[in-house]
């Protein structure tokens, strides 16, 4: 450590939000270089490479072959796939000196497809899985969490190529199983959840989430095993009434409801002035109409209204997923000025129906089926309509005249799972990996075909599989940290043993250096704190902060022929044990070998 490029910090960095982020910076693993970009310092780089080694071993074990593609890619293939536009502002675009457009790749589906197209022409060349571990780029609007959401990041991305769908199923299953083994070896618990494919496309995808209250993703699960990212959850649709049942419902009536621009004030007023028999009105009886502005990839702006039960809000992630690749912006005062028929706080389906010709789409939550009765805006200041029935007074979800349905409402604890497996409960997680059954999207676009066994040209089917290497480091730092510092699993720690020289006596130093030499000869990786003008107290604090699983103190005990061994592994008991100096190397080697 006297020559290591390392400087530990006693104070937390001002921009660090999470404990793991704070400790990675304080312990000298990473250093911020700009918004969403970090330098990997020697200790951090070692951890990162050890994570990569685990990933490589498991990818090689399923027959995947490693390649390395340029991070800089030409525009043309991404134009053909549509992702030059679909990625929107998240894509780093640049032009070379000749004016040709390029991008810094967030993933490599297009380039990998062209590479295989160039070299493979027969079914005999398949199945094929290729992977790389490489730096990727995404122009994040709000980098956060240190290494969790950055603009430049290290990712393992792999791609499978098969002749048919059965082959894709087998490749997907092999990658999925490899991911389970990777996270098990890293000591990182994950939950595989159904996910939305987003700009990647394809028929199915799953995310591997590390459960954490600090995670940026919300997922839902049942005790029976269903699990999905909130963007991928579909709403069980209630039974609709037939025309005869709908016509028998009470007629709608407009009432004065002054000073009720919110759902809460509206519910209070209607319960006071228009009580109903049997049950009080609740927010779930109201139809909330939320206005947003969509910004399409070409720059066109479109107003949109989402109608949903008033006991729910629009979930930004579900909405963004539903309208992708468009971006979502607030509906501002100047937007209302362009549509004077929209009365803020009192908007109902009536005016939306008449305004649709002017460009306002009205998308309904799937729960708004024929026969459901609502309290909603009457399109007049201070007035609402009660008993407005979908399918009679305005087009219900799924009916002719309805602009469409949208899955954008928040998921609430206790909501039924789409598969009928029971009530949902919500949790948060950090996204560690994402796997996609791409199908033929990219192969169709870029003309990747091979001759099958009958000599017929067939389009190749593909899968795409990513693991965030840097994210794994961040998650391990977060999950293993305690009040004194980092605690690494042995599989990824920057060293196996941290030897602390805690004395100035020549005999103590000689004992420490002899022990280090024995350990290195036995294949044990050692971090040796040999700093001469640093107090033992500072060394001990640094050792706790750095988080190597086993700390060995070589100090006053040398006079009695012993050293102190401390367990600081993840889940360890922090036990301190005196071990005979003569047996220390053998004891520590056995400890490292497990």
Coordinates of C-alpha atoms in Angstrom, one line a residue:
X1 CA 0.0 0.0 0.0
X2 CA 3.0 2.3 0.3
X3 CA 3.1 2.3 -3.6
X4 CA -0.5 1.7 -4.4
X5 CA -2.4 4.4 -6.3
X6 CA -4.9 4.8 -3.4
X7 CA -6.1 7.6 -1.2
X8 CA -8.9 6.8 1.3
X9 CA -11.2 9.6 2.4
X10 CA -12.6 10.2 5.9
X11 CA -15.6 12.3 4.6
X12 CA -18.4 11.2 2.4
X13 CA -18.4 12.7 -1.1
X14 CA -21.1 15.4 -1.5
X15 CA -22.8 13.9 -4.5
X16 CA -23.1 10.3 -3.2
X17 CA -26.7 9.2 -2.4
X18 CA -26.2 5.6 -1.5
X19 CA -24.0 3.9 1.1
X20 CA -22.2 1.7 -1.5
X21 CA -21.5 4.7 -3.7
X22 CA -20.1 6.7 -0.7
X23 CA -17.9 3.8 0.4
X24 CA -16.6 3.0 -3.1
X25 CA -15.4 6.6 -3.4
X26 CA -14.1 6.8 0.2
X27 CA -12.2 3.5 -0.1
X28 CA -10.5 4.6 -3.3
X29 CA -12.2 2.2 -5.7
X30 CA -13.7 4.7 -8.1
X31 CA -13.4 8.5 -8.7
X32 CA -16.0 10.7 -10.4
X33 CA -14.7 12.3 -13.6
X34 CA -17.9 13.9 -14.8
X35 CA -21.7 13.6 -14.8
X36 CA -22.4 9.9 -14.9
X37 CA -18.8 8.9 -15.6
X38 CA -16.3 7.3 -13.3
X39 CA -12.6 6.3 -13.3
X40 CA -11.9 2.8 -12.0
X41 CA -8.9 3.0 -9.7
X42 CA -6.6 0.0 -9.1
X43 CA -8.8 -1.6 -6.3
X44 CA -12.0 -1.0 -8.2
X45 CA -10.5 -2.3 -11.5
X46 CA -9.5 -5.5 -9.7
X47 CA -13.0 -6.1 -8.4
X48 CA -14.5 -5.3 -11.8
X49 CA -12.1 -7.8 -13.5
X50 CA -13.0 -10.5 -11.0
X51 CA -16.7 -10.0 -11.7
X52 CA -15.8 -10.3 -15.4
X53 CA -13.9 -13.5 -14.8
X54 CA -17.0 -15.1 -13.3
X55 CA -19.1 -13.9 -16.2
X56 CA -16.6 -15.2 -18.8
X57 CA -16.4 -18.7 -17.2
X58 CA -20.1 -19.2 -17.2
X59 CA -20.5 -17.8 -20.7
X60 CA -17.7 -20.1 -22.0
X61 CA -19.4 -23.0 -20.2
X62 CA -22.5 -22.7 -22.4
X63 CA -20.4 -22.6 -25.6
X64 CA -20.6 -18.8 -26.1
X65 CA -17.5 -17.3 -27.8
X66 CA -16.0 -14.0 -26.9
X67 CA -15.5 -11.2 -29.5
X68 CA -14.9 -7.5 -29.2
X69 CA -16.6 -5.0 -31.4
X70 CA -15.9 -1.3 -31.8
X71 CA -17.9 1.0 -29.5
X72 CA -18.2 3.4 -32.4
X73 CA -20.8 2.3 -34.9
X74 CA -22.0 3.8 -38.2
X75 CA -25.5 5.2 -38.4
X76 CA -26.8 3.1 -41.3
X77 CA -27.6 -0.2 -39.6
X78 CA -29.4 1.6 -36.8
X79 CA -31.4 3.6 -39.4
X80 CA -32.5 0.2 -40.9
X81 CA -33.6 -1.2 -37.6
X82 CA -35.3 2.1 -36.6
X83 CA -33.2 2.5 -33.4
X84 CA -31.4 5.6 -34.6
X85 CA -34.7 7.4 -34.1
X86 CA -36.4 5.1 -31.5
X87 CA -33.6 5.6 -28.9
X88 CA -34.3 9.3 -28.9
X89 CA -32.0 11.5 -26.8
X90 CA -30.5 8.5 -24.9
X91 CA -28.3 7.9 -27.9
X92 CA -24.8 9.6 -28.2
X93 CA -24.6 10.7 -31.8
X94 CA -21.6 12.2 -33.5
X95 CA -20.3 13.0 -36.9
X96 CA -16.8 12.3 -38.2
X97 CA -14.7 14.9 -40.1
X98 CA -16.4 13.9 -43.4
X99 CA -19.8 14.5 -41.9
X100 CA -20.8 10.8 -41.7
X101 CA -23.1 10.1 -38.7
X102 CA -22.0 7.6 -36.0
X103 CA -23.1 6.6 -32.6
X104 CA -21.6 5.3 -29.4
X105 CA -23.3 2.0 -29.0
X106 CA -25.6 1.3 -26.1
X107 CA -26.0 -2.3 -27.4
X108 CA -24.7 -4.1 -30.5
X109 CA -27.7 -6.0 -32.0
X110 CA -27.3 -4.4 -35.5
X111 CA -23.5 -4.8 -35.7
X112 CA -23.5 -8.3 -34.4
X113 CA -26.2 -9.3 -36.9
X114 CA -24.2 -7.9 -39.8
X115 CA -21.1 -9.7 -38.6
X116 CA -22.9 -13.0 -38.5
X117 CA -24.5 -12.3 -41.9
X118 CA -21.0 -11.7 -43.3
X119 CA -19.7 -15.0 -42.1
X120 CA -22.5 -17.5 -41.8
X121 CA -24.6 -18.8 -44.7
X122 CA -25.8 -22.3 -43.6
X123 CA -27.8 -23.9 -40.9
X124 CA -24.5 -25.9 -40.2
X125 CA -23.0 -22.6 -38.9
X126 CA -25.7 -22.4 -36.2
X127 CA -26.6 -22.4 -33.3
X128 CA -24.1 -19.7 -32.5
X129 CA -23.7 -17.5 -29.4
X130 CA -21.2 -14.6 -29.3
X131 CA -20.5 -12.3 -26.4
X132 CA -18.3 -9.4 -25.5
X133 CA -17.5 -7.4 -22.3
X134 CA -17.2 -3.8 -23.4
X135 CA -17.9 -0.2 -22.5
X136 CA -21.4 1.0 -23.5
X137 CA -22.8 4.5 -23.7
X138 CA -26.2 6.0 -22.9
X139 CA -26.9 9.7 -22.5
X140 CA -28.8 9.3 -19.2
X141 CA -30.9 12.4 -18.4
X142 CA -30.4 11.9 -14.6
X143 CA -27.3 9.8 -13.7
X144 CA -27.7 8.6 -10.1
X145 CA -26.5 6.0 -7.6
X146 CA -22.8 6.2 -8.6
X147 CA -22.2 3.2 -10.8
X148 CA -25.9 2.2 -10.9
X149 CA -27.0 4.6 -13.6
X150 CA -24.2 6.1 -15.6
X151 CA -23.6 7.5 -19.0
X152 CA -20.6 5.2 -19.7
X153 CA -20.8 1.6 -18.3
X154 CA -19.2 -1.8 -18.6
X155 CA -21.6 -4.5 -19.8
X156 CA -21.4 -8.1 -21.0
X157 CA -23.7 -8.4 -24.0
X158 CA -24.3 -11.7 -25.8
X159 CA -26.3 -12.7 -28.8
X160 CA -27.7 -16.0 -29.9
X161 CA -28.4 -17.0 -33.5
X162 CA -30.6 -20.0 -34.3
X163 CA -32.4 -21.5 -37.3
X164 CA -35.8 -21.8 -35.7
X165 CA -37.8 -20.8 -32.6
X166 CA -37.1 -24.1 -30.8
X167 CA -33.4 -23.2 -31.1
X168 CA -34.0 -19.8 -29.7
X169 CA -35.9 -21.3 -26.8
X170 CA -32.9 -23.5 -26.0
X171 CA -30.4 -20.7 -26.3
X172 CA -32.5 -18.4 -24.1
X173 CA -32.8 -21.2 -21.5
X174 CA -29.0 -21.7 -21.5
X175 CA -28.3 -18.0 -21.1
X176 CA -30.9 -17.7 -18.4
X177 CA -29.4 -20.7 -16.4
X178 CA -25.9 -19.2 -16.8
X179 CA -27.1 -15.9 -15.3
X180 CA -28.6 -17.7 -12.3
X181 CA -25.2 -19.4 -11.8
X182 CA -23.3 -16.1 -12.2
X183 CA -25.3 -14.3 -9.6
X184 CA -25.1 -17.3 -7.3
X185 CA -21.3 -17.3 -7.6
X186 CA -21.2 -13.5 -7.0
X187 CA -23.3 -13.9 -3.9
X188 CA -25.9 -11.5 -5.2
X189 CA -29.5 -12.5 -4.7
X190 CA -31.7 -11.8 -7.7
X191 CA -35.3 -12.2 -8.8
X192 CA -36.1 -12.9 -12.4
X193 CA -39.2 -10.9 -13.4
X194 CA -41.2 -10.5 -16.7
X195 CA -40.2 -7.2 -18.3
X196 CA -41.1 -4.9 -21.2
X197 CA -38.9 -5.2 -24.3
X198 CA -38.8 -1.5 -24.9
X199 CA -36.7 -0.2 -27.8
X200 CA -35.0 -3.6 -28.0
X201 CA -38.1 -5.3 -29.4
X202 CA -38.8 -9.0 -29.5
X203 CA -41.5 -11.3 -28.1
X204 CA -40.4 -11.7 -24.5
X205 CA -37.9 -10.5 -22.0
X206 CA -37.0 -10.9 -18.3
X207 CA -35.0 -8.7 -16.0
X208 CA -32.8 -10.0 -13.1
X209 CA -33.4 -7.6 -10.2
X210 CA -31.4 -7.5 -7.0
X211 CA -34.0 -6.7 -4.2
X212 CA -33.0 -3.5 -2.6
X213 CA -34.9 -0.5 -1.1
X214 CA -32.6 1.7 -3.1
X215 CA -33.4 0.1 -6.4
X216 CA -34.6 2.3 -9.3
X217 CA -37.1 -0.4 -10.5
X218 CA -40.3 -1.4 -8.9
X219 CA -41.5 -5.0 -9.4
X220 CA -44.5 -6.9 -8.1
X221 CA -44.8 -10.5 -7.1
X222 CA -47.2 -13.1 -5.6
X223 CA -46.4 -15.7 -3.0
X224 CA -47.2 -18.3 -5.7
X225 CA -44.2 -17.3 -7.8
X226 CA -45.5 -14.7 -10.4
X227 CA -43.0 -11.8 -10.7
X228 CA -42.9 -8.9 -13.2
X229 CA -41.5 -5.4 -13.6
X230 CA -44.4 -2.9 -13.2
X231 CA -44.1 -2.0 -16.9
X232 CA -44.9 -5.5 -17.9
X233 CA -48.0 -6.1 -15.6
X234 CA -51.3 -6.3 -17.4
X235 CA -54.6 -5.5 -15.7
X236 CA -57.2 -8.2 -15.3
X237 CA -60.2 -6.8 -17.1
X238 CA -63.5 -6.8 -15.1
X239 CA -66.6 -8.4 -16.7
X240 CA -68.4 -5.9 -19.0
X241 CA -72.2 -5.6 -18.9
X242 CA -74.2 -6.3 -22.0
X243 CA -76.3 -3.6 -23.8
X244 CA -79.5 -4.5 -21.9
X245 CA -77.8 -4.3 -18.5
X246 CA -76.1 -1.1 -19.4
X247 CA -79.4 0.5 -20.5
X248 CA -81.0 -0.3 -17.2
X249 CA -78.5 1.7 -15.2
X250 CA -79.4 5.0 -13.6
X251 CA -79.1 8.0 -15.9
X252 CA -76.2 10.4 -15.6
X253 CA -76.8 13.7 -14.0
X254 CA -74.7 16.9 -13.8
X255 CA -74.3 18.5 -10.4
X256 CA -72.7 21.6 -9.0
X257 CA -69.5 20.6 -7.2
X258 CA -67.7 23.9 -6.6
X259 CA -64.2 24.0 -5.2
X260 CA -63.4 20.4 -6.1
X261 CA -60.5 20.4 -8.4
X262 CA -58.9 17.3 -6.8
X263 CA -60.2 13.8 -6.3
X264 CA -60.1 14.1 -2.5
X265 CA -62.3 17.3 -2.5
X266 CA -64.6 15.8 -5.0
X267 CA -65.2 12.6 -2.9
X268 CA -65.9 14.7 0.2
X269 CA -68.5 16.9 -1.6
X270 CA -70.4 14.1 -3.3
X271 CA -70.6 12.1 -0.1
X272 CA -72.0 15.1 1.7
X273 CA -74.4 16.3 -1.0
X274 CA -75.2 13.2 -3.1
X275 CA -74.9 10.2 -0.8
X276 CA -75.8 6.8 -2.2
X277 CA -77.4 3.8 -0.6
X278 CA -75.2 1.0 0.5
X279 CA -71.7 2.4 0.4
X280 CA -70.0 5.8 0.5
X281 CA -68.4 7.1 -2.7
X282 CA -64.6 6.5 -2.9
X283 CA -61.9 7.7 -5.2
X284 CA -62.2 4.4 -7.0
X285 CA -65.7 5.6 -8.2
X286 CA -64.2 8.6 -10.0
X287 CA -62.7 8.8 -13.5
X288 CA -59.5 10.8 -13.5
X289 CA -58.4 12.3 -16.8
X290 CA -54.7 13.1 -16.9
X291 CA -53.2 15.2 -19.6
X292 CA -49.6 14.8 -20.9
X293 CA -47.7 15.8 -24.0
X294 CA -45.9 13.2 -26.1
X295 CA -42.7 14.2 -27.9
X296 CA -42.2 11.8 -30.8
X297 CA -38.7 10.9 -32.1
X298 CA -39.1 13.3 -35.0
X299 CA -39.9 16.2 -32.7
X300 CA -43.7 16.3 -33.2
X301 CA -45.7 17.1 -30.1
X302 CA -49.0 15.4 -29.4
X303 CA -51.4 16.0 -26.5
X304 CA -52.7 12.8 -24.9
X305 CA -55.3 12.2 -22.2
X306 CA -55.3 9.1 -20.0
X307 CA -58.5 8.1 -18.3
X308 CA -58.1 6.0 -15.2
X309 CA -59.8 5.3 -11.8
X310 CA -59.3 8.1 -9.4
X311 CA -57.8 6.0 -6.7
X312 CA -54.7 5.5 -8.9
X313 CA -52.1 7.8 -10.4
X314 CA -50.3 7.5 -13.7
X315 CA -47.1 5.6 -13.1
X316 CA -44.4 7.5 -15.1
X317 CA -42.5 4.3 -16.0
X318 CA -45.6 2.4 -17.2
X319 CA -46.7 5.4 -19.2
X320 CA -43.2 5.9 -20.8
X321 CA -43.1 2.2 -21.6
X322 CA -46.6 2.3 -23.2
X323 CA -45.9 5.3 -25.4
X324 CA -42.3 4.5 -26.3
X325 CA -40.3 5.6 -28.3
X326 CA -42.1 8.9 -27.6
X327 CA -41.1 10.9 -24.5
X328 CA -43.5 12.2 -22.0
X329 CA -43.6 15.9 -20.9
X330 CA -46.1 17.8 -18.7
X331 CA -49.2 19.4 -20.2
X332 CA -48.5 23.1 -19.5
X333 CA -50.6 26.2 -19.2
X334 CA -49.8 27.2 -22.9
X335 CA -51.1 23.8 -23.9
X336 CA -54.4 24.4 -22.1
X337 CA -54.6 27.8 -24.0
X338 CA -54.5 25.9 -27.3
X339 CA -57.5 23.9 -26.2
X340 CA -60.0 26.2 -24.5
X341 CA -62.7 23.6 -24.1
X342 CA -60.5 21.8 -21.6
X343 CA -61.5 23.0 -18.1
X344 CA -58.6 22.3 -15.8
X345 CA -59.8 20.1 -12.9
X346 CA -63.1 19.4 -14.5
X347 CA -62.3 17.5 -17.7
X348 CA -64.6 14.6 -18.7
X349 CA -65.0 12.2 -21.6
X350 CA -67.6 14.5 -23.3
X351 CA -65.3 17.3 -24.3
X352 CA -62.5 14.8 -25.1
X353 CA -64.9 13.1 -27.5
X354 CA -65.5 16.3 -29.4
X355 CA -61.9 17.4 -29.3
X356 CA -60.4 14.2 -30.7
X357 CA -60.7 15.5 -34.3
X358 CA -58.4 18.3 -33.2
X359 CA -55.7 15.8 -32.3
X360 CA -56.3 14.8 -28.6
X361 CA -56.3 11.1 -28.2
X362 CA -58.2 9.7 -25.2
X363 CA -56.8 6.3 -23.9
X364 CA -58.6 4.4 -21.2
X365 CA -57.5 2.2 -18.4
X366 CA -58.6 -1.4 -19.1
X367 CA -60.9 -1.3 -16.1
X368 CA -63.2 1.3 -17.8
X369 CA -65.3 -1.4 -19.4
X370 CA -68.9 -1.3 -20.6
X371 CA -71.3 -0.9 -17.6
X372 CA -68.8 0.8 -15.2
X373 CA -70.3 3.9 -13.7
X374 CA -68.2 7.0 -12.9
X375 CA -68.1 10.4 -11.3
X376 CA -66.1 12.6 -13.6
X377 CA -65.7 16.2 -14.9
X378 CA -68.7 17.8 -16.7
X379 CA -66.4 20.1 -18.7
X380 CA -67.7 23.1 -16.8
X381 CA -66.0 25.0 -14.0
X382 CA -67.3 23.6 -10.6
X383 CA -69.5 20.9 -12.1
X384 CA -69.2 17.1 -12.3
X385 CA -71.3 14.4 -13.8
X386 CA -72.5 11.5 -11.6
X387 CA -73.4 8.0 -12.9
X388 CA -71.7 8.5 -16.3
X389 CA -71.7 5.0 -17.7
X390 CA -69.0 3.6 -20.0
X391 CA -70.5 2.0 -23.1
X392 CA -73.6 4.2 -22.9
X393 CA -72.5 7.8 -22.3
X394 CA -69.1 7.5 -23.8
X395 CA -67.2 4.6 -25.6
X396 CA -65.8 2.0 -23.2
X397 CA -62.4 0.4 -23.3
X398 CA -62.3 -2.0 -26.3
X399 CA -65.4 -0.6 -28.0
X400 CA -65.7 1.1 -31.4
X401 CA -65.2 4.8 -30.9
X402 CA -62.6 4.3 -28.1
X403 CA -59.2 5.5 -29.1
X404 CA -57.6 2.6 -27.3
X405 CA -56.5 1.3 -23.9
X406 CA -53.3 2.0 -22.0
X407 CA -51.5 0.3 -19.1
X408 CA -50.3 3.3 -17.3
X409 CA -52.0 3.2 -13.8
X410 CA -50.0 2.5 -10.7
X411 CA -50.1 -1.0 -9.4
X412 CA -51.4 -1.2 -5.8
X413 CA -50.6 -3.7 -3.2
X414 CA -53.3 -6.3 -3.2
X415 CA -54.2 -6.0 -6.9
X416 CA -54.8 -9.4 -8.5
X417 CA -52.0 -10.9 -10.5
X418 CA -52.6 -11.3 -14.3
X419 CA -52.1 -15.0 -14.0
X420 CA -54.6 -15.5 -11.2
X421 CA -51.9 -16.6 -8.7
X422 CA -53.1 -14.2 -6.0
X423 CA -52.6 -10.7 -4.7
X424 CA -49.6 -8.7 -5.8
X425 CA -47.1 -7.1 -3.4
X426 CA -44.6 -4.5 -4.5
X427 CA -40.8 -4.3 -3.9
X428 CA -37.9 -2.4 -5.3
X429 CA -34.8 -3.8 -7.0
X430 CA -31.6 -2.9 -8.9
X431 CA -31.5 -4.1 -12.5
X432 CA -28.6 -6.4 -12.9
X433 CA -29.3 -8.1 -16.2
X434 CA -31.9 -8.2 -19.0
X435 CA -32.5 -11.1 -21.4
X436 CA -34.6 -10.8 -24.6
X437 CA -36.1 -13.2 -27.1
X438 CA -35.6 -10.9 -30.1
X439 CA -37.0 -13.2 -32.6
X440 CA -36.5 -12.0 -36.2
X441 CA -36.7 -8.2 -35.8
X442 CA -33.0 -7.5 -36.6
X443 CA -32.5 -10.4 -38.9
X444 CA -35.5 -9.3 -41.0
X445 CA -34.4 -5.7 -41.0
X446 CA -30.8 -6.5 -42.0
X447 CA -31.3 -9.6 -44.1
X448 CA -29.7 -12.3 -42.0
X449 CA -30.7 -15.6 -43.7
X450 CA -29.1 -19.0 -44.0
X451 CA -29.9 -22.1 -46.0
X452 CA -31.7 -24.7 -44.0
X453 CA -31.3 -28.5 -44.3
X454 CA -33.6 -28.5 -47.3
X455 CA -31.6 -25.8 -49.1
X456 CA -34.3 -23.2 -48.4
X457 CA -33.4 -19.7 -47.2
X458 CA -34.7 -19.0 -43.7
X459 CA -34.5 -16.0 -41.5
X460 CA -32.3 -16.5 -38.4
X461 CA -34.0 -16.0 -35.0
X462 CA -32.0 -14.2 -32.3
X463 CA -31.7 -13.6 -28.6
X464 CA -29.9 -10.8 -26.7
X465 CA -28.6 -11.0 -23.2
X466 CA -26.9 -8.3 -21.1
X467 CA -25.3 -8.2 -17.6
X468 CA -24.2 -4.9 -16.1
X469 CA -20.7 -5.6 -14.8
X470 CA -20.3 -2.2 -13.2
X471 CA -23.8 -2.4 -11.7
X472 CA -22.9 -5.8 -10.1
X473 CA -20.0 -4.1 -8.4
X474 CA -22.2 -1.3 -7.2
X475 CA -24.9 -3.7 -5.9
X476 CA -22.3 -5.9 -4.1
X477 CA -20.9 -2.8 -2.5
X478 CA -24.4 -1.7 -1.4
X479 CA -25.6 -5.0 -0.1
X480 CA -22.4 -6.0 1.7
X481 CA -21.6 -2.7 3.4
X482 CA -21.8 -2.1 7.1
X483 CA -21.2 1.0 9.3
X484 CA -17.4 0.7 9.0
X485 CA -16.9 0.0 5.4
X486 CA -17.2 -2.4 2.4
X487 CA -17.5 -6.1 2.8
X488 CA -16.8 -8.1 -0.4
X489 CA -17.7 -11.7 -1.2
X490 CA -14.4 -13.6 -1.6
X491 CA -15.2 -14.3 -5.2
X492 CA -14.8 -10.6 -6.2
X493 CA -12.7 -9.0 -3.5
X494 CA -9.7 -7.0 -4.7
X495 CA -7.5 -9.4 -2.6
X496 CA -7.9 -12.6 -0.6
X497 CA -6.1 -11.4 2.5
X498 CA -5.3 -7.9 3.8
X499 CA -2.1 -8.0 5.9
X500 CA -1.7 -5.0 8.3
X501 CA 1.7 -4.2 9.6
X502 CA 1.0 -2.8 13.1
X503 CA 4.5 -2.2 14.5
X504 CA 7.8 -0.5 13.8
X505 CA 10.0 -3.3 15.1
X506 CA 12.2 -4.9 12.5
X507 CA 11.1 -8.3 13.7
X508 CA 7.5 -7.4 13.2
X509 CA 8.1 -6.2 9.7
X510 CA 10.2 -9.2 8.8
X511 CA 7.4 -11.5 10.0
X512 CA 4.8 -9.6 8.0
X513 CA 6.9 -9.7 4.8
X514 CA 7.7 -13.4 5.3
X515 CA 4.0 -14.2 5.7
X516 CA 3.1 -12.2 2.6
X517 CA 5.8 -14.1 0.6
X518 CA 4.4 -17.5 1.7
X519 CA 0.9 -16.5 0.8
X520 CA 1.8 -15.2 -2.6
X521 CA 3.8 -18.4 -3.3
X522 CA 0.7 -20.4 -2.4
X523 CA -1.4 -18.4 -4.9
X524 CA -3.1 -16.2 -2.4
X525 CA -3.6 -12.5 -3.5
X526 CA -2.4 -10.2 -0.7
X527 CA -2.9 -6.5 0.0
X528 CA -0.1 -5.5 2.3
X529 CA -0.3 -2.3 4.3
X530 CA 3.4 -1.6 4.8
X531 CA 3.0 2.1 5.2
X532 CA 5.8 3.3 7.5
X533 CA 4.4 6.7 8.7
X534 CA 0.8 5.7 9.2
X535 CA -0.5 4.8 12.6
X536 CA -2.0 1.4 13.3
X537 CA -5.4 3.0 14.1
X538 CA -5.6 4.6 10.6
X539 CA -4.5 1.3 9.0
X540 CA -7.2 -0.6 10.9
X541 CA -9.8 1.9 9.7
X542 CA -8.6 1.7 6.1
X543 CA -8.7 -2.1 6.3
X544 CA -12.3 -2.0 7.4
X545 CA -13.2 0.6 4.8
X546 CA -11.5 -1.4 1.9
X547 CA -13.4 -4.6 2.8
X548 CA -11.1 -7.5 2.0
X549 CA -12.7 -10.6 3.5
X550 CA -9.8 -11.6 5.8
X551 CA -7.7 -9.1 7.7
X552 CA -4.4 -10.3 9.3
X553 CA -2.8 -8.0 11.9
X554 CA 1.0 -8.6 12.4
X555 CA 2.0 -6.6 15.5
X556 CA 2.8 -7.1 19.1
X557 CA 1.6 -10.7 19.0
X558 CA 4.7 -11.6 17.0
X559 CA 6.7 -11.6 20.3
X560 CA 4.4 -14.5 21.4
X561 CA 4.5 -16.2 18.0
X562 CA 0.9 -15.3 16.9
X563 CA -0.9 -13.0 14.5
X564 CA -4.6 -11.9 14.7
X565 CA -6.9 -13.1 11.9
X566 CA -10.2 -11.3 11.5
X567 CA -13.2 -12.4 9.4
X568 CA -14.7 -9.6 7.5
X569 CA -16.4 -11.5 4.8
X570 CA -20.0 -10.9 3.8
X571 CA -22.1 -12.6 6.4
X572 CA -19.0 -13.3 8.5
X573 CA -19.1 -12.8 12.3
X574 CA -16.2 -10.4 12.5
X575 CA -14.5 -12.9 14.8
X576 CA -10.9 -12.3 15.8
X577 CA -8.7 -15.4 16.2
X578 CA -5.1 -15.7 17.3
X579 CA -3.2 -18.0 14.9
X580 CA 0.4 -19.3 15.4
X581 CA 2.7 -17.4 13.1
X582 CA 4.3 -20.6 12.0
X583 CA 0.9 -21.9 10.9
X584 CA -0.6 -18.7 9.6
X585 CA 0.1 -19.1 5.9
X586 CA -1.3 -22.6 5.8
X587 CA -4.4 -21.5 7.9
X588 CA -5.1 -18.5 5.6
X589 CA -4.6 -20.6 2.4
X590 CA -7.1 -23.1 3.6
X591 CA -9.5 -20.3 4.5
X592 CA -9.2 -18.7 1.0
X593 CA -9.6 -22.1 -0.7
X594 CA -12.8 -22.6 1.3

